[in-house]
Coordinates of C-alpha atoms in Angstrom, one line a residue:
Chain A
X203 CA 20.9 53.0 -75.9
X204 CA 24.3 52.9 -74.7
X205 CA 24.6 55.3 -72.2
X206 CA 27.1 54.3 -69.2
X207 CA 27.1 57.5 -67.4
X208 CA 24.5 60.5 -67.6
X209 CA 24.5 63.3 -65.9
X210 CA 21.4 65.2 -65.3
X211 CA 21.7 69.1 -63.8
X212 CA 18.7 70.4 -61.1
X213 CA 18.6 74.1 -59.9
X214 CA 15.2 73.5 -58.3
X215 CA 13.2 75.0 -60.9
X216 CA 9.6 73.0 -62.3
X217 CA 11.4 72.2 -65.9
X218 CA 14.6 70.5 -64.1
X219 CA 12.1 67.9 -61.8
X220 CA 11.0 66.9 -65.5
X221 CA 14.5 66.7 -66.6
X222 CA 15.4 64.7 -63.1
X223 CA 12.3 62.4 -63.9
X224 CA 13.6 61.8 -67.3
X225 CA 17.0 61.2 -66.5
X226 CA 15.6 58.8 -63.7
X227 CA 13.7 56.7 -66.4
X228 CA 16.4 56.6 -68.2
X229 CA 18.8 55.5 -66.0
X230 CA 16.5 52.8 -64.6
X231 CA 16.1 51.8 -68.7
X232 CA 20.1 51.8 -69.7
X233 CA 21.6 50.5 -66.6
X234 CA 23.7 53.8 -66.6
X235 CA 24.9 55.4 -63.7
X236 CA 23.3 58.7 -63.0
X237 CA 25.1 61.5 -61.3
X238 CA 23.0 64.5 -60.6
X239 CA 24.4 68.1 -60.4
X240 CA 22.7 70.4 -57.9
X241 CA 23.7 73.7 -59.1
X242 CA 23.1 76.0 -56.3
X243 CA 23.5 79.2 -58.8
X244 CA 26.5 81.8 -58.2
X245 CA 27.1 83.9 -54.9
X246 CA 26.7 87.8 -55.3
X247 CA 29.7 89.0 -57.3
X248 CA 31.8 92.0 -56.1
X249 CA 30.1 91.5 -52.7
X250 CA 30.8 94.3 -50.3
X251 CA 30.9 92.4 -47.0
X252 CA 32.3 88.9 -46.3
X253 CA 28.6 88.1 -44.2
X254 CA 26.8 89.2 -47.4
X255 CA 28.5 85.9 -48.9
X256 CA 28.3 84.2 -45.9
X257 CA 24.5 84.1 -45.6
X258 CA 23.4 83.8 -49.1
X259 CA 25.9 80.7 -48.6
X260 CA 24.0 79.4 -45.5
X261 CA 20.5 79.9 -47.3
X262 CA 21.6 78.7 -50.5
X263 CA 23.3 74.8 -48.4
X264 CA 20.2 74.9 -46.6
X265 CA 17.5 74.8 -50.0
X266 CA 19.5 73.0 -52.2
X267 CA 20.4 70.2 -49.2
X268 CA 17.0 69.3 -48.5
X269 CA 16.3 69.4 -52.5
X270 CA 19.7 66.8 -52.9
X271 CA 17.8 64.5 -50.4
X272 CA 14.4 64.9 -52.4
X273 CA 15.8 63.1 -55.2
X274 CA 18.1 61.2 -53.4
X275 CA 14.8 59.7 -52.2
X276 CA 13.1 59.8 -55.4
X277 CA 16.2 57.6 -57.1
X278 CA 15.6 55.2 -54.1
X279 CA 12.5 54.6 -54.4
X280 CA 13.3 53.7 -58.1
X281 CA 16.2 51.7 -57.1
X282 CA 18.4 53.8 -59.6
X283 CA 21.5 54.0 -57.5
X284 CA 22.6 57.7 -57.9
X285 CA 25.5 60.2 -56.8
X286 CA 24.5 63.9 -56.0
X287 CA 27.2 66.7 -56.2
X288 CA 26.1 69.9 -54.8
X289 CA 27.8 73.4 -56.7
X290 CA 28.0 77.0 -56.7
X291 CA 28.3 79.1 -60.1
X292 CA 26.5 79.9 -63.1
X293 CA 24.7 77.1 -64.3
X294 CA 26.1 76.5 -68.1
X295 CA 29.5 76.9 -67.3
X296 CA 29.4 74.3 -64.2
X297 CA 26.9 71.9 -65.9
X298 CA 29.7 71.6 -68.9
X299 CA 33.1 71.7 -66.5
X300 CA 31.1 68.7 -64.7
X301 CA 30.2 66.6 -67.4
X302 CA 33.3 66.7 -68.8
X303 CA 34.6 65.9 -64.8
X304 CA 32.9 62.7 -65.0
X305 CA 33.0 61.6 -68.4
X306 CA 29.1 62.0 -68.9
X307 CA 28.0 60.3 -72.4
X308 CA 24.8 62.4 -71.8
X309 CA 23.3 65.4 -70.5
X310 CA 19.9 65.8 -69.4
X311 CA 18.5 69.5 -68.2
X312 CA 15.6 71.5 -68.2
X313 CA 14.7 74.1 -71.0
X314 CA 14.1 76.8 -68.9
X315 CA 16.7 77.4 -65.3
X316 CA 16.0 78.9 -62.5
X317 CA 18.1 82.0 -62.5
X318 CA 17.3 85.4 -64.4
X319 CA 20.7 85.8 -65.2
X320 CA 20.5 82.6 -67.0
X321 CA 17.1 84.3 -69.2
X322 CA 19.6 87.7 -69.9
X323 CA 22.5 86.0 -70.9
X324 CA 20.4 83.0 -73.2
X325 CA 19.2 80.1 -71.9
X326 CA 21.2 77.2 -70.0
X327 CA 20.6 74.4 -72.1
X328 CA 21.1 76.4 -75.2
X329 CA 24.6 77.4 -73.8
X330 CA 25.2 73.5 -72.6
X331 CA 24.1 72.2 -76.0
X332 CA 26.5 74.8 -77.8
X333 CA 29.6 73.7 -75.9
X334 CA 29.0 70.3 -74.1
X335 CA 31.3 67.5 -75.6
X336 CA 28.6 65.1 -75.2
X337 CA 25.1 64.5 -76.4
X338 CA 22.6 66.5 -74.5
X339 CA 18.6 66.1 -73.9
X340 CA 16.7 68.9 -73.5
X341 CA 13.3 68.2 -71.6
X342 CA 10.0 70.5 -71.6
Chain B
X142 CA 12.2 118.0 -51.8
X143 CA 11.3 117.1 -48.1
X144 CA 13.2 114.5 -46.1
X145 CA 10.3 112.3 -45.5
X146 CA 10.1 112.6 -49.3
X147 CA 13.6 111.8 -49.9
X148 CA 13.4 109.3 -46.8
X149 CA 10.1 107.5 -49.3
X150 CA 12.3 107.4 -52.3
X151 CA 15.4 106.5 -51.1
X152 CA 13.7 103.0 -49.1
X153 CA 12.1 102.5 -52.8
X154 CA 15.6 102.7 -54.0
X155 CA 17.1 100.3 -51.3
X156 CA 14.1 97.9 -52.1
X157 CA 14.5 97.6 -55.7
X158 CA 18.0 97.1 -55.5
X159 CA 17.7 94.3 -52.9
X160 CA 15.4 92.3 -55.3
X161 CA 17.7 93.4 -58.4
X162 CA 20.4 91.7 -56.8
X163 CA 18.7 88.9 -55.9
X164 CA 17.4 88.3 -59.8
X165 CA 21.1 89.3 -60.8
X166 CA 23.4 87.8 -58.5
X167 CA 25.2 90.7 -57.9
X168 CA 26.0 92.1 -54.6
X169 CA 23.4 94.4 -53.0
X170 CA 25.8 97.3 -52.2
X171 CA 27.3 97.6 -55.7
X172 CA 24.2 98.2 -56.7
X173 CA 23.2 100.6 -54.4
X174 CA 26.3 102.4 -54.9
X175 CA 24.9 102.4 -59.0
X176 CA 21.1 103.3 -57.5
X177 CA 22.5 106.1 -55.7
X178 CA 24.2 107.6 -58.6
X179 CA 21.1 107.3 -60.9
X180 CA 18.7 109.3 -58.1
X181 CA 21.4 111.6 -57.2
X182 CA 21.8 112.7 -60.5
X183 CA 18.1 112.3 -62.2
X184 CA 16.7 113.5 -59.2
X185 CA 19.1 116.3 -58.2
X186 CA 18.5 114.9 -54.6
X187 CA 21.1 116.9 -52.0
X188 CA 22.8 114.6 -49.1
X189 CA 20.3 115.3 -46.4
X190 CA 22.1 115.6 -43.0
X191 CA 20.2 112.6 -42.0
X192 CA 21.7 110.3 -44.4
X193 CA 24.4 111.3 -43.5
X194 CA 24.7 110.5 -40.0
X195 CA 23.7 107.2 -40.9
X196 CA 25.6 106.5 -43.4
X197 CA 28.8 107.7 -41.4
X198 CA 27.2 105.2 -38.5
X199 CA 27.5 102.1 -41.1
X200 CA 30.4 102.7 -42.2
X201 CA 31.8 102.6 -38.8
X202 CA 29.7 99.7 -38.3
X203 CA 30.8 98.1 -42.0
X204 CA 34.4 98.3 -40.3
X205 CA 33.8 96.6 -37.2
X206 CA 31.6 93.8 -39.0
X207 CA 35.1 93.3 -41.4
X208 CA 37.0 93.0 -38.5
X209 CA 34.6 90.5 -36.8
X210 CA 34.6 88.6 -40.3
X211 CA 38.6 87.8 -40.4
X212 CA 39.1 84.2 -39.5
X213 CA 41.7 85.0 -36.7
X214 CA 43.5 81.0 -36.4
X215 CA 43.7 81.2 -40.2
X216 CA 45.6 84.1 -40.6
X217 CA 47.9 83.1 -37.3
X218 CA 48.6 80.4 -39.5
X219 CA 49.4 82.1 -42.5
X220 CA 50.8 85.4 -42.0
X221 CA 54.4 84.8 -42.6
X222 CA 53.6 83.9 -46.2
X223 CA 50.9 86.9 -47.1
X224 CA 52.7 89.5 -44.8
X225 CA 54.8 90.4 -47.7
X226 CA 52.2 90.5 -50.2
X227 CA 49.5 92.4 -48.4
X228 CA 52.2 95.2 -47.1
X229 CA 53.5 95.7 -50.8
X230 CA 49.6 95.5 -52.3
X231 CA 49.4 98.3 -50.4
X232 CA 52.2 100.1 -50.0
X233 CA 52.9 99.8 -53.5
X234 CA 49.4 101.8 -54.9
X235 CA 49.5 103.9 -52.1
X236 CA 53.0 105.5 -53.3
X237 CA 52.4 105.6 -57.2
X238 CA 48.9 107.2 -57.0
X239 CA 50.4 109.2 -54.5
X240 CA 52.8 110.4 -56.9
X241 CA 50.5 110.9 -59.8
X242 CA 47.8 112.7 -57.9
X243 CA 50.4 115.3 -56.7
X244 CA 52.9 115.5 -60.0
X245 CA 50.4 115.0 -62.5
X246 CA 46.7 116.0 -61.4
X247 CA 48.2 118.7 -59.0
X248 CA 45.9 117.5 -56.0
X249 CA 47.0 118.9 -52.2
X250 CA 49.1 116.6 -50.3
X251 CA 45.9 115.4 -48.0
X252 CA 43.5 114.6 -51.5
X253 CA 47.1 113.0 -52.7
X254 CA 46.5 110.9 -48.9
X255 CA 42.7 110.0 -49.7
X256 CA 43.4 109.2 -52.8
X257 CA 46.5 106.5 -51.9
X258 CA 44.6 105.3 -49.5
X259 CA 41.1 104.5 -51.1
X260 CA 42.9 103.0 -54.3
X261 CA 45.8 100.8 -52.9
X262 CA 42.9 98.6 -50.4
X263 CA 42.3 95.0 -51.8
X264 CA 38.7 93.8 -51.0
X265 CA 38.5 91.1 -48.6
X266 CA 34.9 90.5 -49.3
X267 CA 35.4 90.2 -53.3
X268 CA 38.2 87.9 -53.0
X269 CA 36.3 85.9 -50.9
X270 CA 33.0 85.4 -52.7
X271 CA 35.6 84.4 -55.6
X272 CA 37.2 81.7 -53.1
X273 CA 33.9 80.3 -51.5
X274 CA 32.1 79.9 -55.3
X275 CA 35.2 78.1 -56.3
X276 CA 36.3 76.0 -53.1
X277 CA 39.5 77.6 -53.2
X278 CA 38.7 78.9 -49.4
X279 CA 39.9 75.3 -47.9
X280 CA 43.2 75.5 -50.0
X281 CA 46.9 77.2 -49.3
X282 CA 46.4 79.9 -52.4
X283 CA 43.0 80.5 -50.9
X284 CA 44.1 81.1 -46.7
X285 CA 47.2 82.9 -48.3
X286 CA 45.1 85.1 -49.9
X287 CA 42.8 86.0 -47.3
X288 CA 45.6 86.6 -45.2
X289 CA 47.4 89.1 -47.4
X290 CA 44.1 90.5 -48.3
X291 CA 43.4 91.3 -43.8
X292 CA 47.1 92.7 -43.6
X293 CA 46.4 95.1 -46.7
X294 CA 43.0 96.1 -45.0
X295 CA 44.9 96.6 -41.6
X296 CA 47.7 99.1 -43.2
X297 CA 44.3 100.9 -45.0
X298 CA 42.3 101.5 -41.6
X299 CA 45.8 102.3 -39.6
X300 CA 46.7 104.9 -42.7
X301 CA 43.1 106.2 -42.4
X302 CA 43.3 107.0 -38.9
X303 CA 46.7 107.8 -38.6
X304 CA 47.3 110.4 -41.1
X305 CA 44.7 112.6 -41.0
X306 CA 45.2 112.9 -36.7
X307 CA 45.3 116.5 -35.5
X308 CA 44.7 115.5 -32.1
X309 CA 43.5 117.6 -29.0
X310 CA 43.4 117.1 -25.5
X311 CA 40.3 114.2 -26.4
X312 CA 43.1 112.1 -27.7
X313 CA 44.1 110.7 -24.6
X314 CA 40.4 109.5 -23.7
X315 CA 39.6 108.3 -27.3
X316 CA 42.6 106.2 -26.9
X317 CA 42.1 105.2 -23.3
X318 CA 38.2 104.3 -24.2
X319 CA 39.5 102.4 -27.2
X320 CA 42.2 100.3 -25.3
X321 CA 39.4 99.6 -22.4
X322 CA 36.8 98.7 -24.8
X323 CA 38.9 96.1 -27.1
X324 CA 40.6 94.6 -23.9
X325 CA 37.2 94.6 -22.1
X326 CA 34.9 93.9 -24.7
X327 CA 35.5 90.1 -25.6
X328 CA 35.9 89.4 -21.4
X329 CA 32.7 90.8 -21.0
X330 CA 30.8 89.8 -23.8
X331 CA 30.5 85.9 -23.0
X332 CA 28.4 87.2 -19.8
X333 CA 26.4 89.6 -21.2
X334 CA 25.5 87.9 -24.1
X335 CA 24.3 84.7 -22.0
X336 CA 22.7 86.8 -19.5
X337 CA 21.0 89.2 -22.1
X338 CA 21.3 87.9 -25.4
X339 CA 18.7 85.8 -27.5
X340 CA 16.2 88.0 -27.2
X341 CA 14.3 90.2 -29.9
X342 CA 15.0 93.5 -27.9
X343 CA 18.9 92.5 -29.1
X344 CA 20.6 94.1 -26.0
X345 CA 23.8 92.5 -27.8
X346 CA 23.2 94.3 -30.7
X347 CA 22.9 97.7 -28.7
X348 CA 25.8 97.4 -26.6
X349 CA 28.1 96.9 -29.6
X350 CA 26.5 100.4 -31.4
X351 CA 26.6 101.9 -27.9
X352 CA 30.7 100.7 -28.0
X353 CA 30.9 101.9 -32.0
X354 CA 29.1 105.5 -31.4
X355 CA 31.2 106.2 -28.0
X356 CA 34.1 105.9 -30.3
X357 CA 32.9 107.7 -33.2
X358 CA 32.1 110.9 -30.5
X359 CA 35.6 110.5 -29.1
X360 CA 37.4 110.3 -32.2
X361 CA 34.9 113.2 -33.2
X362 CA 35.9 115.3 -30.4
X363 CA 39.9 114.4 -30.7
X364 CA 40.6 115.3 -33.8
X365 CA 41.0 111.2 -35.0
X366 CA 39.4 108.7 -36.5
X367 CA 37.4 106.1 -34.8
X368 CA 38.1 103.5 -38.0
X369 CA 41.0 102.0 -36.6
X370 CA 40.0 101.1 -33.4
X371 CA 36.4 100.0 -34.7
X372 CA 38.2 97.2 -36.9
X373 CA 40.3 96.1 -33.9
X374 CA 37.5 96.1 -31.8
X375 CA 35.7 93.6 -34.5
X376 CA 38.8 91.7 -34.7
X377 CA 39.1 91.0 -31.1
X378 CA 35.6 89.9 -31.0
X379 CA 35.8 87.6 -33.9
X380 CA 36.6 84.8 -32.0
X381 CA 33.2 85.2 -30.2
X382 CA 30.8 85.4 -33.1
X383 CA 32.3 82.7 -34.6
X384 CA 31.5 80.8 -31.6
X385 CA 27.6 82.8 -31.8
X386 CA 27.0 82.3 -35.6
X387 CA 22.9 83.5 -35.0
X388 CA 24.4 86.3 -33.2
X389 CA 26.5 87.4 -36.0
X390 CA 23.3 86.8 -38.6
X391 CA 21.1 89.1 -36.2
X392 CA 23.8 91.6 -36.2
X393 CA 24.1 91.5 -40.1
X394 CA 20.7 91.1 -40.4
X395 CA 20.2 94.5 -38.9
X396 CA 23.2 96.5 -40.5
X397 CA 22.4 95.1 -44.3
X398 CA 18.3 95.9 -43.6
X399 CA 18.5 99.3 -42.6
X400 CA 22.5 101.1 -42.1
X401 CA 24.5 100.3 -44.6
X402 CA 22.2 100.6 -47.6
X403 CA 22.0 104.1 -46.4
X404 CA 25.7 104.2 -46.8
X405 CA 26.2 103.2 -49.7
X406 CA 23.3 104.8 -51.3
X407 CA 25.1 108.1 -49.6
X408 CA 27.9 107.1 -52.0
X409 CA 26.5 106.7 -55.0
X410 CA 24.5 109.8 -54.3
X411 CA 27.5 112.1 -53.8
X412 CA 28.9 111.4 -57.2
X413 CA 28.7 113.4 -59.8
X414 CA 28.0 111.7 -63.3
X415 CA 29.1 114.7 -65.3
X416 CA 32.6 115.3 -63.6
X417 CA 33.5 111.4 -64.6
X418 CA 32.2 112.1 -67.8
X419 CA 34.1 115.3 -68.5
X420 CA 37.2 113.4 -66.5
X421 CA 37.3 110.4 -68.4
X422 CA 41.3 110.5 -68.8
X423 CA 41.9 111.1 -65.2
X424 CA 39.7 108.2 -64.6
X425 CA 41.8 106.1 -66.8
X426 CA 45.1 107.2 -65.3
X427 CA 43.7 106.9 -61.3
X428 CA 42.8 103.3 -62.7
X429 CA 46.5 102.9 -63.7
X430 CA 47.6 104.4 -61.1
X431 CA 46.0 101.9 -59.1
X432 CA 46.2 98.3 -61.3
X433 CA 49.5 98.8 -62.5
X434 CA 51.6 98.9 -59.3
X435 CA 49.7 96.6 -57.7
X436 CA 50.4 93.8 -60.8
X437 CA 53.9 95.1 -60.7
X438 CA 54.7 94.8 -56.6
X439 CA 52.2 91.9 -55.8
X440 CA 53.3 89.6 -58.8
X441 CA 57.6 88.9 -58.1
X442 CA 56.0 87.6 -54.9
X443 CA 52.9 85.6 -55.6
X444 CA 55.2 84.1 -57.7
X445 CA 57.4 82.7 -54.6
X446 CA 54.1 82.3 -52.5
X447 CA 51.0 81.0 -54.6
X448 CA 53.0 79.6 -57.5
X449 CA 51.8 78.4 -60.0
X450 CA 48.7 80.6 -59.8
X451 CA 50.5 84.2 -59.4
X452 CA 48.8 85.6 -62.0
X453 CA 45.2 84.5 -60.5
X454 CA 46.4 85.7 -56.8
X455 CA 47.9 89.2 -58.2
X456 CA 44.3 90.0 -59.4
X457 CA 42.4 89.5 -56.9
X458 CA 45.0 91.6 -54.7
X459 CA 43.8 94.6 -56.9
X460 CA 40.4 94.1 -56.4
X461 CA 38.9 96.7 -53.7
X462 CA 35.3 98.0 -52.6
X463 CA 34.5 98.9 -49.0
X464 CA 37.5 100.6 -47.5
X465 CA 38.0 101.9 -50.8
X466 CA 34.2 103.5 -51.0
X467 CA 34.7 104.4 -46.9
X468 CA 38.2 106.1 -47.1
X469 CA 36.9 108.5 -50.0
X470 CA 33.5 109.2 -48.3
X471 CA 35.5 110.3 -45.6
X472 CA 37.9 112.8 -47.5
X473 CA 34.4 114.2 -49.1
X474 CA 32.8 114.4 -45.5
X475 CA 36.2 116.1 -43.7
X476 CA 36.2 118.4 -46.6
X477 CA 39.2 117.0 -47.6
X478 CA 38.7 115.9 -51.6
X479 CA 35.9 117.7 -53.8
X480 CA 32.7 115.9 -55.5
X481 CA 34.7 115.4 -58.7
X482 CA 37.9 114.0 -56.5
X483 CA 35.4 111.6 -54.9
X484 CA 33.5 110.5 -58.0
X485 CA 36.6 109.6 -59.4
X486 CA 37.8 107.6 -56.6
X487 CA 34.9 106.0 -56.0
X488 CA 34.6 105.3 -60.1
X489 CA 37.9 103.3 -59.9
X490 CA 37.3 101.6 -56.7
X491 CA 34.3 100.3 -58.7
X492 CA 36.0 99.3 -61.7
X493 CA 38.7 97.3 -59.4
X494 CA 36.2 95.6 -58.1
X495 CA 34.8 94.2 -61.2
X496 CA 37.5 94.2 -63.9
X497 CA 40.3 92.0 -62.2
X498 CA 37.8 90.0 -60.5
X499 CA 36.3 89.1 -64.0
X500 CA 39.5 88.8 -65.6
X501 CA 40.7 86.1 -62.8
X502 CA 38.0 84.0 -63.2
X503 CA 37.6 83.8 -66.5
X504 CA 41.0 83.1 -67.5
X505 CA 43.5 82.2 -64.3
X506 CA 40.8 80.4 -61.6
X507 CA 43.1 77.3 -60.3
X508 CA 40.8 74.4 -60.0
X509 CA 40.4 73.5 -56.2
X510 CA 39.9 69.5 -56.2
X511 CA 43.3 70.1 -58.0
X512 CA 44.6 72.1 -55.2
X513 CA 44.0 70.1 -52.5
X514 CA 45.5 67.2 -53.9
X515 CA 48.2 69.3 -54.2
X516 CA 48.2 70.8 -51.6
X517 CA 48.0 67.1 -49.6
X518 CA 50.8 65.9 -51.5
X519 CA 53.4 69.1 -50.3
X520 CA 52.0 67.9 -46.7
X521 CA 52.8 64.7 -47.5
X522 CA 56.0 65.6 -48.6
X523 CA 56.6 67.5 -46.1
X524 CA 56.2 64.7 -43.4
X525 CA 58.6 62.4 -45.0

C-alpha cells in the first residue's frame, strides 16, 4: 500500500489506542512515516477569568504529555520512527487542518472521541471523513 | 424558601454547571450566569442577603485576580502600540451607548454611566482563551492584543470608581489605606509568604481577603468604590504570583470552588427573563450600541497596528464578560439601574462574548506558525 505519510489522531480515549495500534502496524508494514496528533480538546470558550484558561491549560499539558510519551514509547519499541504534535481545539477541525499541514496520504482515528461535544455535534471521524482531502481509516 | 434551602439548591446548581462545562467545554461562569437565570426564574428564588455579600466579595476578588493575571513585562513592551486601541475600544462604546441610553431609551444620566461602562469593556479572559487555543499568545497580534485588551479594562475599573464617587470625610483613609496597601503589599509579601506560606491554613490567601475586604469597608464607608484600587493592588502583585505559580492555583482554587460561582449565579439570578423577552428591540439596539462603535473606532487602527489581521483583532476587542457582568451588578446593587436595565446589560454583555468571538474564529483566525515566521522575518528585518 503506498502510503508515505499517515497521520494518526489520539485524544486519550480506549477507541484512539486501537486506532494508534493500527496506525503503528501500519506504519511498521508501508515504511511510512507516522506523525501522531495529540489533540488535547478545546479550552473553555468565553472563559470569565484568564486563571480559568490557565489551569485547564496546565492540567490538560500535564495528561496529554505523559500520554505523547506513552506512544512515543510504544513506536520505540516497534522501531516505527514517529513524530508527536501536541494541540488544543476541537478535534475534527484540527485533525483535518493537520493532515492537510503535513500532506498526510492517510488518516487513521478512532470511531468514537473523547469529548461530549464531539457526541452533540456528530462524531469526529464522521466529520474527518466528510471533509479530509485524504483517505481516512476508521478503527473500532 | 429558607436560606439553608436556597443555600442546598444553589451548590446543586454550582455543581452541575461545573461538570456541564467540563462535558461542554464551555466556561464554568457563563454557565452559571445561564443556571442562575433558569433557578431565578423557575424557581422565583429572591437574592438572599447572603448571596449577596458574597457575591459582592468575588467580584472584588474577580478584580484583583484580573489584575494579578496581566503579564506586566509584556505589556511594558507593547503599550505604545495597543494604547490607542484599547483607549478608543473603550471610549468609543462608552460615548455612543451613552448617547442612545439617554436620547433614545430615556435612561437617567447615572443608568446612561452603567450602561457605557458595562458595554464598552473588552474581555481579557475571552480574548485570551482564543489566543492560548490558537498559539497566537507568543505572536505580535497576540501581545498587542492583550495589551489593548489591559488598557481597555484599566479605563473600565478607573470609570467605575471614579464616576459614581460621592465622597465623605472616609475618602482620605480609603485612599491613604489603598496607597499603603499597593505600595506595601508586594514589599511585604516575599516575607510573609516564605515565612507563612505553603501551608493548608493559607495565611497567604487570608491576608490578601483581609487587604480586599479593608478596602471594600473603606470604599463602603467613603462613598467610593473599592474596584479600582483592588485591580491595582492585583497588578502590583502580579509580578509575585508569577514568580509563585502554586500560590496563584491555591488562590484560584479557592475563589472558582466557592466565591465566584456565587457571583455569578447572583447574576444570572437577578435577571429577569420576561423583561428581555418583552425588550427584545432594546436588546438589539444596546447590542448595536455596543458592536458597532467598537468595529467602527477599533478597525482604522488595527489596521495600522495588527495588519493584516484587523478584522480578526477588531472582534475580539468587542468581546466582554466580567467587568461587563460586575459594572452592571453594581448599578443594580447601588440602586442605580432597575432589574430590566440590568437584564439587558447583562444580556448583551453575554452575546459580546459569544457572537464576535465565534465570528473571529471561524472566519478571520490568523494562523500562528505563520505569524511567527512573520513575525521573525520583520525582526530580521529590522536588524539589518
Amino acid at each position: 500500500v503506498p502510503f508515505e505519510r499517515i497521520v494518526v489522531a489520539i485524544d486519550g480515549s480506549e477507541t484512539s489506542f486501537h486506532a494508534f495500534a493500527k496506525a503503528l502496524e501500519l506504519a511498521g508494514l508501508t515504511k511510512a512515516a507516522l506523525l501522531a496528533l495529540v489533540v488535547e480538546g478545546p479550552l473553555p470558550a468565553y472563559a470569565a477569568t484568564i486563571g480559568e484558561i490557565d489551569e485547564v491549560k496546565r492540567e490538560k499539558d500535564a495528561f496529554f504529555d505523559t500520554l505523547a510519551a506513552r506512544i512515543r514509547g510504544q513506536a520505540g519499541q516497534a522501531g516505527v520512527p514517529i513524530e508527536v504534535e501536541l494541540r488544543p481545539g476541537h478535534a475534527a477541525e484540527l485533525i483535518v487542518r493537520y493532515a492537510t499541514e503535513v500532506g498526510a496520504d492517510l488518516i487513521v482515528l478512532g470511531h468514537k472521541g473523547h469529548f461530549l461535544r464531539d457526541h452533540v455535534l456528530g462524531s469526529t471521524a464522521d466529520r474527518v471523513a466528510e471533509s479530509a482531502e485524504c483517505p481516512v481509516m476508521i478503527v473500532r | 424558601m429558607s436560606d439553608i434551602a436556597i443555600a442546598a439548591v444553589l451548590a446543586g446548581t454550582i455543581l452541575l454547571a461545573s461538570t456541564m462545562s467540563v462535558e461542554l467545554g464551555l466556561s464554568v461562569a457563563l454557565i452559571e450566569l445561564f443556571a442562575g437565570v433558569v433557578v431565578g426564574n423557575a424557581f422565583s428564588i429572591d437574592v438572599p442577603s447572603w448571596l449577596s455579600f458574597i457575591g459582592s466579595f468575588a467580584g472584588i476578588l474577580l478584580t484583583f485576580l484580573a489584575g494579578a493575571e496581566v503579564d506586566m513585562p509584556q505589556f511594558q513592551h507593547e503599550w505604545k502600540a495597543s494604547l490607542s486601541i484599547g483607549l478608543v475600544s473603550f471610549s468609543a462604546p462608552f460615548v455612543i451607548v451613552g448617547l442612545l441610553a439617554y436620547y433614545g431609551l430615556g435612561w437617567n444620566h447615572r443608568q446612561v454611566e452603567i450602561a457605557g461602562i458595562a458595554l464598552s469593556t473588552t474581555s481579557l479572559a475571552v480574548v485570551y482563551a482564543v489566543l492560548v487555543e490558537t498559539g497566537l499568545n507568543r505572536t505580535v497580534i497576540g501581545k498587542r492584543l492583550m495589551a489593548a485588551t489591559f488598557v481597555t479594562d484599566f479605563g473600565t475599573v478607573a470609570a467605575l470608581s471614579i464616576l459614581f464617587v460621592k465622597p465623605t470625610l472616609w475618602i482620605v483613609p480609603f485612599v491613604a489605606v489603598a496607597v499603603v496597601l499597593i505600595a506595601g503589599l508586594p514589599k511585604v509579601s516575599p516575607w510573609f509568604f516564605s515565612r507563612y506560606g505553603d501551608r493548608v491554613i493559607e495565611p497567604e490567601i487570608k491576608l490578601v481577603f483581609a487587604c480586599l475586604f479593608l478596602l471594600m469597608w473603606l470604599g463602603g464607608r467613603a462613598n467610593s468604590q473599592a474596584v479600582l484600587p483592588a485591580f491595582i493592588l492585583g497588578l502590583v502583585m502580579s509580578n509575585h504570583y508569577s514568580d509563585h505559580r502554586k500560590e496563584q492555583e491555591r488562590m484560584r482554587v479557592v475563589a472558582f470552588s466557592f466565591l465566584t460561582p456565587f457571583f455569578f449565579l447572583k447574576g444570572g439570578m437577578s435577571v429577569s427573563a420576561g423583561a428581555l423577552w418583552a425588550n427584545l428591540g432594546v436588546l438589539a439596539l444596546l447590542f448595536a450600541g455596543k458592536m458597532v462603535p467598537k468595529l467602527a473606532g477599533v478597525y482604522p487602527l488595527a489596521r495600522r497596528f495588527t495588519a493584516p489581521h484587523a478584522v480578526f483583532t477588531t472582534l475580539l476587542m468587542s468581546t466582554g464578560l466580567t467587568f461587563g457582568t460586575i459594572s452592571s451588578l453594581y448599578g443594580l446593587n447601588a440602586g442605580i439601574i432597575d432589574r430590566t436595565q440590568f437584564s439587558l446589560l447583562i444580556a448583551v454583555v453575554v452575546l459580546s462574548a459569544i457572537v464576535p468571538t465565534a465570528i473571529a474564529q471561524r472566519f478571520f483566525q490568523p494562523h500562528a506558525e505563520r505569524e511567527l515566521r512573520r513575525d521573525g522575518g520583520e525582526l530580521a528585518a529590522d536588524l539589518v
